[in-house]
PDB file of C-alpha atoms in Angstrom:
ATOM      1  CA  UNK T  14     -35.056  24.901  -1.724  1.00  0.00           C
ATOM      2  CA  UNK T  15     -33.625  23.499   1.484  1.00  0.00           C
ATOM      3  CA  UNK T  16     -32.597  19.190   2.141  1.00  0.00           C
ATOM      4  CA  UNK T  17     -32.552  20.935   5.900  1.00  0.00           C
ATOM      5  CA  UNK T  18     -35.034  17.594   6.851  1.00  0.00           C
ATOM      6  CA  UNK T  19     -32.957  16.018   5.022  1.00  0.00           C
ATOM      7  CA  UNK T  20     -29.832  16.289   6.589  1.00  0.00           C
ATOM      8  CA  UNK T  21     -28.072  15.172  10.588  1.00  0.00           C
ATOM      9  CA  UNK T  22     -29.253  17.419  13.175  1.00  0.00           C
ATOM     10  CA  UNK T  23     -26.689  20.216  13.827  1.00  0.00           C
ATOM     11  CA  UNK T  24     -25.081  19.835   9.476  1.00  0.00           C
ATOM     12  CA  UNK T  25     -25.178  23.301   9.167  1.00  0.00           C
ATOM     13  CA  UNK T  26     -23.526  24.361  12.500  1.00  0.00           C
ATOM     14  CA  UNK T  27     -20.789  21.507  11.683  1.00  0.00           C
ATOM     15  CA  UNK T  28     -20.418  22.912   8.210  1.00  0.00           C
ATOM     16  CA  UNK T  29     -19.498  26.594  10.114  1.00  0.00           C
ATOM     17  CA  UNK T  30     -17.524  25.268  11.849  1.00  0.00           C
ATOM     18  CA  UNK T  31     -15.058  23.532   9.899  1.00  0.00           C
ATOM     19  CA  UNK T  32     -15.372  26.484   7.144  1.00  0.00           C
ATOM     20  CA  UNK T  33     -13.827  28.306  10.492  1.00  0.00           C
ATOM     21  CA  UNK T  34     -11.869  25.728  10.985  1.00  0.00           C
ATOM     22  CA  UNK T  35      -9.770  26.187   7.810  1.00  0.00           C
ATOM     23  CA  UNK T  36      -9.340  29.199   8.333  1.00  0.00           C
ATOM     24  CA  UNK T  37      -6.726  28.567  10.632  1.00  0.00           C
ATOM     25  CA  UNK T  38      -3.258  28.354  10.135  1.00  0.00           C
ATOM     26  CA  UNK T  39      -3.558  24.989  11.085  1.00  0.00           C
ATOM     27  CA  UNK T  40      -6.308  25.064   8.974  1.00  0.00           C
ATOM     28  CA  UNK T  41      -4.840  26.799   6.183  1.00  0.00           C
ATOM     29  CA  UNK T  42      -1.791  24.898   6.214  1.00  0.00           C
ATOM     30  CA  UNK T  43      -3.473  21.183   6.028  1.00  0.00           C
ATOM     31  CA  UNK T  44      -5.338  22.488   2.936  1.00  0.00           C
ATOM     32  CA  UNK T  45      -2.854  23.354   0.593  1.00  0.00           C
ATOM     33  CA  UNK T  46      -0.872  20.324   1.658  1.00  0.00           C
ATOM     34  CA  UNK T  47      -4.018  17.944   0.799  1.00  0.00           C
ATOM     35  CA  UNK T  48      -4.703  20.651  -2.998  1.00  0.00           C
ATOM     36  CA  UNK T  49      -0.181  19.957  -3.684  1.00  0.00           C
ATOM     37  CA  UNK T  50      -0.934  16.106  -3.299  1.00  0.00           C
ATOM     38  CA  UNK T  51      -4.205  16.491  -5.099  1.00  0.00           C
ATOM     39  CA  UNK T  52      -3.031  18.376  -8.307  1.00  0.00           C
ATOM     40  CA  UNK T  53      -0.409  15.503  -8.462  1.00  0.00           C
ATOM     41  CA  UNK T  54      -3.090  12.681  -8.252  1.00  0.00           C
ATOM     42  CA  UNK T  55      -5.988  13.986 -10.753  1.00  0.00           C
ATOM     43  CA  UNK T  56      -3.099  16.134 -12.664  1.00  0.00           C
ATOM     44  CA  UNK T  57      -3.062  13.391 -15.451  1.00  0.00           C
ATOM     45  CA  UNK T  58      -6.303  11.801 -15.639  1.00  0.00           C
ATOM     46  CA  UNK T  59      -8.644  12.576 -18.592  1.00  0.00           C
ATOM     47  CA  UNK T  60     -12.636  12.720 -18.772  1.00  0.00           C
ATOM     48  CA  UNK T  61     -15.686  15.224 -19.305  1.00  0.00           C
ATOM     49  CA  UNK T  62     -17.497  15.032 -16.100  1.00  0.00           C
ATOM     50  CA  UNK T  63     -16.097  15.655 -12.520  1.00  0.00           C
ATOM     51  CA  UNK T  64     -18.407  15.116  -8.967  1.00  0.00           C
ATOM     52  CA  UNK T  65     -16.145  17.101  -6.109  1.00  0.00           C
ATOM     53  CA  UNK T  66     -18.595  15.764  -3.417  1.00  0.00           C
ATOM     54  CA  UNK T  67     -17.261  18.033  -0.158  1.00  0.00           C
ATOM     55  CA  UNK T  68     -18.827  19.242   2.509  1.00  0.00           C
ATOM     56  CA  UNK T  69     -18.505  23.547   1.522  1.00  0.00           C
ATOM     57  CA  UNK T  70     -17.862  24.777  -1.763  1.00  0.00           C
ATOM     58  CA  UNK T  71     -15.899  27.402  -0.454  1.00  0.00           C
ATOM     59  CA  UNK T  72     -12.895  24.368   0.128  1.00  0.00           C
ATOM     60  CA  UNK T  73     -13.077  23.658  -2.969  1.00  0.00           C
ATOM     61  CA  UNK T  74      -9.839  21.030  -4.268  1.00  0.00           C
ATOM     62  CA  UNK T  75     -10.103  19.587  -7.599  1.00  0.00           C
ATOM     63  CA  UNK T  76      -9.759  22.619  -9.902  1.00  0.00           C
ATOM     64  CA  UNK T  77      -6.336  21.957 -11.425  1.00  0.00           C
ATOM     65  CA  UNK T  78      -7.717  18.447 -12.994  1.00  0.00           C
ATOM     66  CA  UNK T  79      -7.967  19.045 -17.453  1.00  0.00           C
ATOM     67  CA  UNK T  80     -12.120  17.292 -17.012  1.00  0.00           C
ATOM     68  CA  UNK T  81     -14.076  19.652 -18.657  1.00  0.00           C
ATOM     69  CA  UNK T  82     -17.027  19.958 -16.488  1.00  0.00           C
ATOM     70  CA  UNK T  83     -16.368  20.374 -12.996  1.00  0.00           C
ATOM     71  CA  UNK T  84     -19.281  20.439 -10.639  1.00  0.00           C
ATOM     72  CA  UNK T  85     -20.124  20.326  -6.644  1.00  0.00           C
ATOM     73  CA  UNK T  86     -21.983  18.043  -4.830  1.00  0.00           C
ATOM     74  CA  UNK T  87     -23.672  19.594  -1.483  1.00  0.00           C
ATOM     75  CA  UNK T  88     -25.713  18.472   0.993  1.00  0.00           C
ATOM     76  CA  UNK T  89     -27.145  21.658   1.534  1.00  0.00           C
ATOM     77  CA  UNK T  90     -28.438  25.163  -0.578  1.00  0.00           C
ATOM     78  CA  UNK T  91     -27.155  28.531   0.513  1.00  0.00           C
ATOM     79  CA  UNK T  92     -27.982  32.164  -1.779  1.00  0.00           C
ATOM     80  CA  UNK T  93     -24.034  32.348  -2.862  1.00  0.00           C
ATOM     81  CA  UNK T  94     -23.873  28.369  -4.267  1.00  0.00           C
ATOM     82  CA  UNK T  95     -21.481  28.291  -7.781  1.00  0.00           C
ATOM     83  CA  UNK T  96     -23.652  27.680 -10.611  1.00  0.00           C
ATOM     84  CA  UNK T  97     -22.034  24.348 -11.280  1.00  0.00           C
ATOM     85  CA  UNK T  98     -23.774  22.764  -7.802  1.00  0.00           C
ATOM     86  CA  UNK T  99     -25.986  20.241  -7.243  1.00  0.00           C
ATOM     87  CA  UNK T 100     -27.541  20.244  -3.773  1.00  0.00           C
ATOM     88  CA  UNK T 101     -27.952  16.121  -2.869  1.00  0.00           C
ATOM     89  CA  UNK T 102     -27.418  14.140   0.490  1.00  0.00           C
ATOM     90  CA  UNK T 103     -23.774  12.630   0.116  1.00  0.00           C
ATOM     91  CA  UNK T 104     -25.959   9.068   0.812  1.00  0.00           C
ATOM     92  CA  UNK T 105     -28.527   9.416  -1.854  1.00  0.00           C
ATOM     93  CA  UNK T 106     -27.079  11.502  -4.890  1.00  0.00           C
ATOM     94  CA  UNK T 107     -29.330  12.564  -7.508  1.00  0.00           C
ATOM     95  CA  UNK T 108     -27.513  11.182 -10.875  1.00  0.00           C
ATOM     96  CA  UNK T 109     -28.004   8.804 -12.909  1.00  0.00           C
ATOM     97  CA  UNK T 110     -25.458   5.668 -13.009  1.00  0.00           C
ATOM     98  CA  UNK T 111     -22.048   5.593 -14.888  1.00  0.00           C
ATOM     99  CA  UNK T 112     -21.990   8.875 -15.098  1.00  0.00           C
ATOM    100  CA  UNK T 113     -19.279  10.969 -13.892  1.00  0.00           C
ATOM    101  CA  UNK T 114     -15.532   9.965 -14.957  1.00  0.00           C
ATOM    102  CA  UNK T 115     -13.940  11.183 -12.136  1.00  0.00           C
ATOM    103  CA  UNK T 116     -15.292  11.513  -8.079  1.00  0.00           C
ATOM    104  CA  UNK T 117     -13.167  13.437  -5.474  1.00  0.00           C
ATOM    105  CA  UNK T 118     -14.092  12.763  -1.961  1.00  0.00           C
ATOM    106  CA  UNK T 119     -12.558  15.389   0.546  1.00  0.00           C
ATOM    107  CA  UNK T 120     -13.411  14.509   3.917  1.00  0.00           C
ATOM    108  CA  UNK T 121     -17.374  13.596   2.675  1.00  0.00           C
ATOM    109  CA  UNK T 122     -16.950   9.846   4.644  1.00  0.00           C
ATOM    110  CA  UNK T 123     -15.448  12.027   7.925  1.00  0.00           C
ATOM    111  CA  UNK T 124     -18.408  14.512   7.960  1.00  0.00           C
ATOM    112  CA  UNK T 125     -21.379  11.340   6.722  1.00  0.00           C
ATOM    113  CA  UNK T 126     -23.456   9.991   8.826  1.00  0.00           C
ATOM    114  CA  UNK T 127     -23.644   6.727   6.445  1.00  0.00           C
ATOM    115  CA  UNK T 128     -20.186   6.431   5.113  1.00  0.00           C
ATOM    116  CA  UNK T 129     -20.819   2.846   3.534  1.00  0.00           C
ATOM    117  CA  UNK T 130     -24.206   4.276   1.853  1.00  0.00           C
ATOM    118  CA  UNK T 131     -21.825   7.104   0.444  1.00  0.00           C
ATOM    119  CA  UNK T 132     -18.967   5.627  -0.842  1.00  0.00           C
ATOM    120  CA  UNK T 133     -21.746   2.842  -2.529  1.00  0.00           C
ATOM    121  CA  UNK T 134     -23.187   5.900  -4.319  1.00  0.00           C
ATOM    122  CA  UNK T 135     -20.144   7.959  -5.501  1.00  0.00           C
ATOM    123  CA  UNK T 136     -19.808   4.536  -7.068  1.00  0.00           C
ATOM    124  CA  UNK T 137     -22.630   4.065  -9.129  1.00  0.00           C
ATOM    125  CA  UNK T 138     -22.738   7.111 -10.396  1.00  0.00           C
ATOM    126  CA  UNK T 139     -19.118   6.823 -11.312  1.00  0.00           C
ATOM    127  CA  UNK T 140     -18.253   4.831 -15.114  1.00  0.00           C
ATOM    128  CA  UNK T 141     -17.174   2.680 -15.453  1.00  0.00           C
ATOM    129  CA  UNK T 142     -12.912   2.503 -15.375  1.00  0.00           C
ATOM    130  CA  UNK T 143     -13.135   6.249 -13.846  1.00  0.00           C
ATOM    131  CA  UNK T 144     -11.678   6.966 -10.942  1.00  0.00           C
ATOM    132  CA  UNK T 145     -12.248   7.437  -7.292  1.00  0.00           C
ATOM    133  CA  UNK T 146     -10.408  10.023  -5.404  1.00  0.00           C
ATOM    134  CA  UNK T 147     -11.430  10.073  -1.245  1.00  0.00           C
ATOM    135  CA  UNK T 148      -9.450  12.175   1.020  1.00  0.00           C
ATOM    136  CA  UNK T 149      -9.948  11.593   4.838  1.00  0.00           C
ATOM    137  CA  UNK T 150      -8.193  12.616   8.016  1.00  0.00           C
ATOM    138  CA  UNK T 151      -6.016   9.083   9.461  1.00  0.00           C
ATOM    139  CA  UNK T 152      -7.091   8.186  12.666  1.00  0.00           C
ATOM    140  CA  UNK T 153      -4.036   6.408  13.403  1.00  0.00           C
ATOM    141  CA  UNK T 154      -1.933   9.443  13.787  1.00  0.00           C
ATOM    142  CA  UNK T 155      -1.422  12.425  16.471  1.00  0.00           C
ATOM    143  CA  UNK T 156      -4.932  13.695  15.092  1.00  0.00           C
ATOM    144  CA  UNK T 157      -6.937  10.451  15.779  1.00  0.00           C
ATOM    145  CA  UNK T 158      -4.510  10.273  19.158  1.00  0.00           C
ATOM    146  CA  UNK T 159      -5.653  14.012  20.172  1.00  0.00           C
ATOM    147  CA  UNK T 160      -9.452  13.490  18.619  1.00  0.00           C
ATOM    148  CA  UNK T 161     -10.008  10.540  20.789  1.00  0.00           C
ATOM    149  CA  UNK T 162      -7.969  12.079  24.094  1.00  0.00           C
ATOM    150  CA  UNK T 163      -9.915  15.480  23.960  1.00  0.00           C
ATOM    151  CA  UNK T 164     -13.040  14.120  22.658  1.00  0.00           C
ATOM    152  CA  UNK T 165     -13.712  18.169  21.435  1.00  0.00           C
ATOM    153  CA  UNK T 166     -16.694  19.203  19.850  1.00  0.00           C
ATOM    154  CA  UNK T 167     -15.122  22.047  18.050  1.00  0.00           C
ATOM    155  CA  UNK T 168     -14.513  20.929  14.043  1.00  0.00           C
ATOM    156  CA  UNK T 169     -12.770  18.713  12.972  1.00  0.00           C
ATOM    157  CA  UNK T 170     -12.400  16.566  16.305  1.00  0.00           C
ATOM    158  CA  UNK T 171     -16.354  16.456  16.755  1.00  0.00           C
ATOM    159  CA  UNK T 172     -16.417  13.964  13.639  1.00  0.00           C
ATOM    160  CA  UNK T 173     -15.485  10.687  13.087  1.00  0.00           C
ATOM    161  CA  UNK T 174     -12.422   9.434  11.135  1.00  0.00           C
ATOM    162  CA  UNK T 175     -12.527   6.451   9.122  1.00  0.00           C
ATOM    163  CA  UNK T 176      -9.319   4.454   8.278  1.00  0.00           C
ATOM    164  CA  UNK T 177      -8.107   3.490   5.343  1.00  0.00           C
ATOM    165  CA  UNK T 178      -7.900   0.405   5.613  1.00  0.00           C
ATOM    166  CA  UNK T 179     -11.651   0.195   6.096  1.00  0.00           C
ATOM    167  CA  UNK T 180     -12.186   2.359   2.540  1.00  0.00           C
ATOM    168  CA  UNK T 181      -9.912   0.095   1.005  1.00  0.00           C
ATOM    169  CA  UNK T 182     -12.351  -2.838   2.309  1.00  0.00           C
ATOM    170  CA  UNK T 183     -15.186  -1.043   1.389  1.00  0.00           C
ATOM    171  CA  UNK T 184     -13.198  -0.296  -2.289  1.00  0.00           C
ATOM    172  CA  UNK T 185     -13.070  -4.140  -2.755  1.00  0.00           C
ATOM    173  CA  UNK T 186     -16.449  -4.665  -2.301  1.00  0.00           C
ATOM    174  CA  UNK T 187     -17.306  -2.094  -4.982  1.00  0.00           C
ATOM    175  CA  UNK T 188     -15.435  -4.108  -7.083  1.00  0.00           C
ATOM    176  CA  UNK T 189     -12.045  -0.928  -6.923  1.00  0.00           C
ATOM    177  CA  UNK T 190      -8.862  -1.479  -7.604  1.00  0.00           C
ATOM    178  CA  UNK T 191      -6.249   0.559  -5.346  1.00  0.00           C
ATOM    179  CA  UNK T 192      -3.964   2.010  -7.163  1.00  0.00           C
ATOM    180  CA  UNK T 193      -2.549   4.317  -4.430  1.00  0.00           C
ATOM    181  CA  UNK T 194      -2.660   4.997  -0.747  1.00  0.00           C
ATOM    182  CA  UNK T 195      -0.609   7.718   0.786  1.00  0.00           C
ATOM    183  CA  UNK T 196      -0.765   9.484   4.208  1.00  0.00           C
ATOM    184  CA  UNK T 197       0.652  13.290   4.549  1.00  0.00           C
ATOM    185  CA  UNK T 198       0.640  15.742   6.309  1.00  0.00           C
ATOM    186  CA  UNK T 199       2.964  15.163   9.841  1.00  0.00           C
ATOM    187  CA  UNK T 200       2.851  18.312  11.166  1.00  0.00           C
ATOM    188  CA  UNK T 201       0.770  17.578  15.287  1.00  0.00           C
ATOM    189  CA  UNK T 202      -2.143  19.303  15.275  1.00  0.00           C
ATOM    190  CA  UNK T 203      -1.110  22.129  17.378  1.00  0.00           C
ATOM    191  CA  UNK T 204      -2.853  25.431  15.738  1.00  0.00           C
ATOM    192  CA  UNK T 205       1.008  27.449  16.236  1.00  0.00           C
ATOM    193  CA  UNK T 206       2.289  28.447  13.434  1.00  0.00           C
ATOM    194  CA  UNK T 207       5.864  27.997  14.006  1.00  0.00           C
ATOM    195  CA  UNK T 208       5.100  24.633  15.679  1.00  0.00           C
ATOM    196  CA  UNK T 209       3.836  23.514  11.905  1.00  0.00           C
ATOM    197  CA  UNK T 210       6.617  25.281  10.120  1.00  0.00           C
ATOM    198  CA  UNK T 211       9.746  23.062  11.601  1.00  0.00           C
ATOM    199  CA  UNK T 212       7.574  19.853  10.767  1.00  0.00           C
ATOM    200  CA  UNK T 213       7.583  20.615   7.700  1.00  0.00           C
ATOM    201  CA  UNK T 214      10.923  18.591   7.006  1.00  0.00           C
ATOM    202  CA  UNK T 215       8.694  15.215   7.553  1.00  0.00           C
ATOM    203  CA  UNK T 216       7.161  15.849   4.724  1.00  0.00           C
ATOM    204  CA  UNK T 217       9.541  15.603   2.951  1.00  0.00           C
ATOM    205  CA  UNK T 218      12.397  12.736   4.594  1.00  0.00           C
ATOM    206  CA  UNK T 219       9.133   9.953   5.474  1.00  0.00           C
ATOM    207  CA  UNK T 220       7.381   8.014   2.548  1.00  0.00           C
ATOM    208  CA  UNK T 221       3.754   9.055   1.581  1.00  0.00           C
ATOM    209  CA  UNK T 222       3.383   4.474   2.504  1.00  0.00           C
ATOM    210  CA  UNK T 223       4.580   5.554   6.665  1.00  0.00           C
ATOM    211  CA  UNK T 224       0.553   5.284   8.072  1.00  0.00           C
ATOM    212  CA  UNK T 225       1.061   8.292  10.529  1.00  0.00           C
ATOM    213  CA  UNK T 226      -0.019  10.988   8.144  1.00  0.00           C
ATOM    214  CA  UNK T 227      -2.723  13.847   9.175  1.00  0.00           C
ATOM    215  CA  UNK T 228      -4.965  12.159   6.572  1.00  0.00           C
ATOM    216  CA  UNK T 229      -4.819   9.565   3.495  1.00  0.00           C
ATOM    217  CA  UNK T 230      -5.112  10.242  -0.189  1.00  0.00           C
ATOM    218  CA  UNK T 231      -7.106   6.752  -1.991  1.00  0.00           C
ATOM    219  CA  UNK T 232      -7.508   6.820  -5.406  1.00  0.00           C
ATOM    220  CA  UNK T 233      -9.430   3.722  -6.846  1.00  0.00           C
ATOM    221  CA  UNK T 234     -10.641   2.473 -10.507  1.00  0.00           C
ATOM    222  CA  UNK T 235     -14.112   1.096 -10.727  1.00  0.00           C
ATOM    223  CA  UNK T 236     -13.355  -2.150 -12.349  1.00  0.00           C
ATOM    224  CA  UNK T 237     -17.246  -3.322 -13.174  1.00  0.00           C
ATOM    225  CA  UNK T 238     -18.543  -3.367 -16.419  1.00  0.00           C
ATOM    226  CA  UNK T 239     -21.677  -0.831 -17.990  1.00  0.00           C
ATOM    227  CA  UNK T 240     -24.924  -1.450 -18.144  1.00  0.00           C
ATOM    228  CA  UNK T 241     -26.196  -2.457 -21.401  1.00  0.00           C
ATOM    229  CA  UNK T 242     -29.501  -2.298 -22.535  1.00  0.00           C
ATOM    230  CA  UNK T 243     -30.338  -4.981 -24.391  1.00  0.00           C
ATOM    231  CA  UNK T 244     -33.530  -5.663 -26.500  1.00  0.00           C
ATOM    232  CA  UNK T 245     -35.265  -8.523 -25.314  1.00  0.00           C
ATOM    233  CA  UNK T 246     -35.527 -11.575 -27.320  1.00  0.00           C
ATOM    234  CA  UNK T 247     -38.990 -12.336 -28.641  1.00  0.00           C
ATOM    235  CA  UNK T 248     -39.885 -15.565 -28.744  1.00  0.00           C
ATOM    236  CA  UNK T 249     -40.784 -16.401 -32.470  1.00  0.00           C
ATOM    237  CA  UNK T 250     -43.998 -17.822 -33.481  1.00  0.00           C
ATOM    238  CA  UNK T 251     -44.096 -21.307 -34.111  1.00  0.00           C
ATOM    239  CA  UNK T 252     -44.347 -22.516 -37.576  1.00  0.00           C
ATOM    240  CA  UNK T 253     -47.952 -24.581 -37.654  1.00  0.00           C
ATOM    241  CA  UNK T 254     -48.912 -27.182 -40.387  1.00  0.00           C
ATOM    242  CA  UNK T 255     -52.651 -27.183 -40.957  1.00  0.00           C
ATOM    243  CA  UNK T 256     -53.692 -30.636 -41.522  1.00  0.00           C
ATOM    244  CA  UNK T 257     -56.591 -30.951 -44.666  1.00  0.00           C
ATOM    245  CA  UNK T 258     -59.851 -31.977 -43.684  1.00  0.00           C
ATOM    246  CA  UNK T 259     -61.433 -33.445 -47.175  1.00  0.00           C
ATOM    247  CA  UNK T 260     -63.799 -36.890 -47.570  1.00  0.00           C
ATOM    248  CA  UNK T 261     -64.851 -36.317 -43.654  1.00  0.00           C
ATOM    249  CA  UNK T 262     -67.453 -38.229 -42.461  1.00  0.00           C
ATOM    250  CA  UNK T 263     -69.206 -38.698 -39.473  1.00  0.00           C
ATOM    251  CA  UNK T 264     -69.078 -42.071 -38.668  1.00  0.00           C
ATOM    252  CA  UNK T 265     -73.098 -42.100 -37.295  1.00  0.00           C
ATOM    253  CA  UNK T 266     -74.338 -40.726 -40.720  1.00  0.00           C
ATOM    254  CA  UNK T 267     -72.402 -44.920 -41.714  1.00  0.00           C
ATOM    255  CA  UNK T 268     -74.585 -47.384 -42.214  1.00  0.00           C
TER     256      UNK T 268
END
C-alpha cells in the first residue's frame, strides 16, 4: 500500500538523501552521539508501547528503552520494512488517542511539512503522564549558520531547523511539562573525520545547557488527564399522582 499522494513533493528523495548522509563520517558521528544521549535519556522510562516517529527505519535510535512493544511510524511503504512498522503521515497519525507510553520524534519535525500539527498528533496518541522525546537540528549553531549561508539542496541542509524555543512554546500550549532541554555535538559541520575527532573534547567540556550544539533533545511529560467515558445520566421519570374522578357531574345536566 502506497501513500505517495499524501506526502510532500520530493519526500522520497529527501529520505534517501538523509539515509545516505547518515553514512558519511559526519552523519555517522552525529548519529552515534545521538544514540548515546537518547540511551541515557530513555533508559529509565517504563511503559509498554513506544512509537518512534522518524524519517527512515534504517536510522533507529530508540532500541535502548525497556518498553515492551516498539514500533516505527513511517510516512511511506517500502519492500524491506520491518514487521513493527506503521505507515502513516506524521501530521495525521493512524492511531487512537492516549495509547502510547513513549513517543520519539527523531528529526521528524525538521522534515515535516507541518511540524506544529505533527507535534499535536504526537500529543494526541500519548497517554497521560507519558513521555515525549524530541531530537532536532539547532538553527542557532554553526550547523544552522551553514544551512543559512550555503542554502544547499542536499540533506540535511535542505529542510527547516525548528528552534528549541519554538518547540518549547508549542509543548506549553499542549500542556506538557518540559523536563530536560539539552544541546549536544559541537563539532563543525565539515565532513572530514580528523576535524570531527578534533572537537570531541568540546562535548565533554561544554555544559549541555550551552545552546550551540548541532542538535537539541527535549524530554517532556504529558500533564493533561485522560478521557473518561461517562455513561449518560438519564433524567428520572417524575412521579405522577392521579386525582380521583369521583361523583363528577356535568354542570349542563344540573337543573
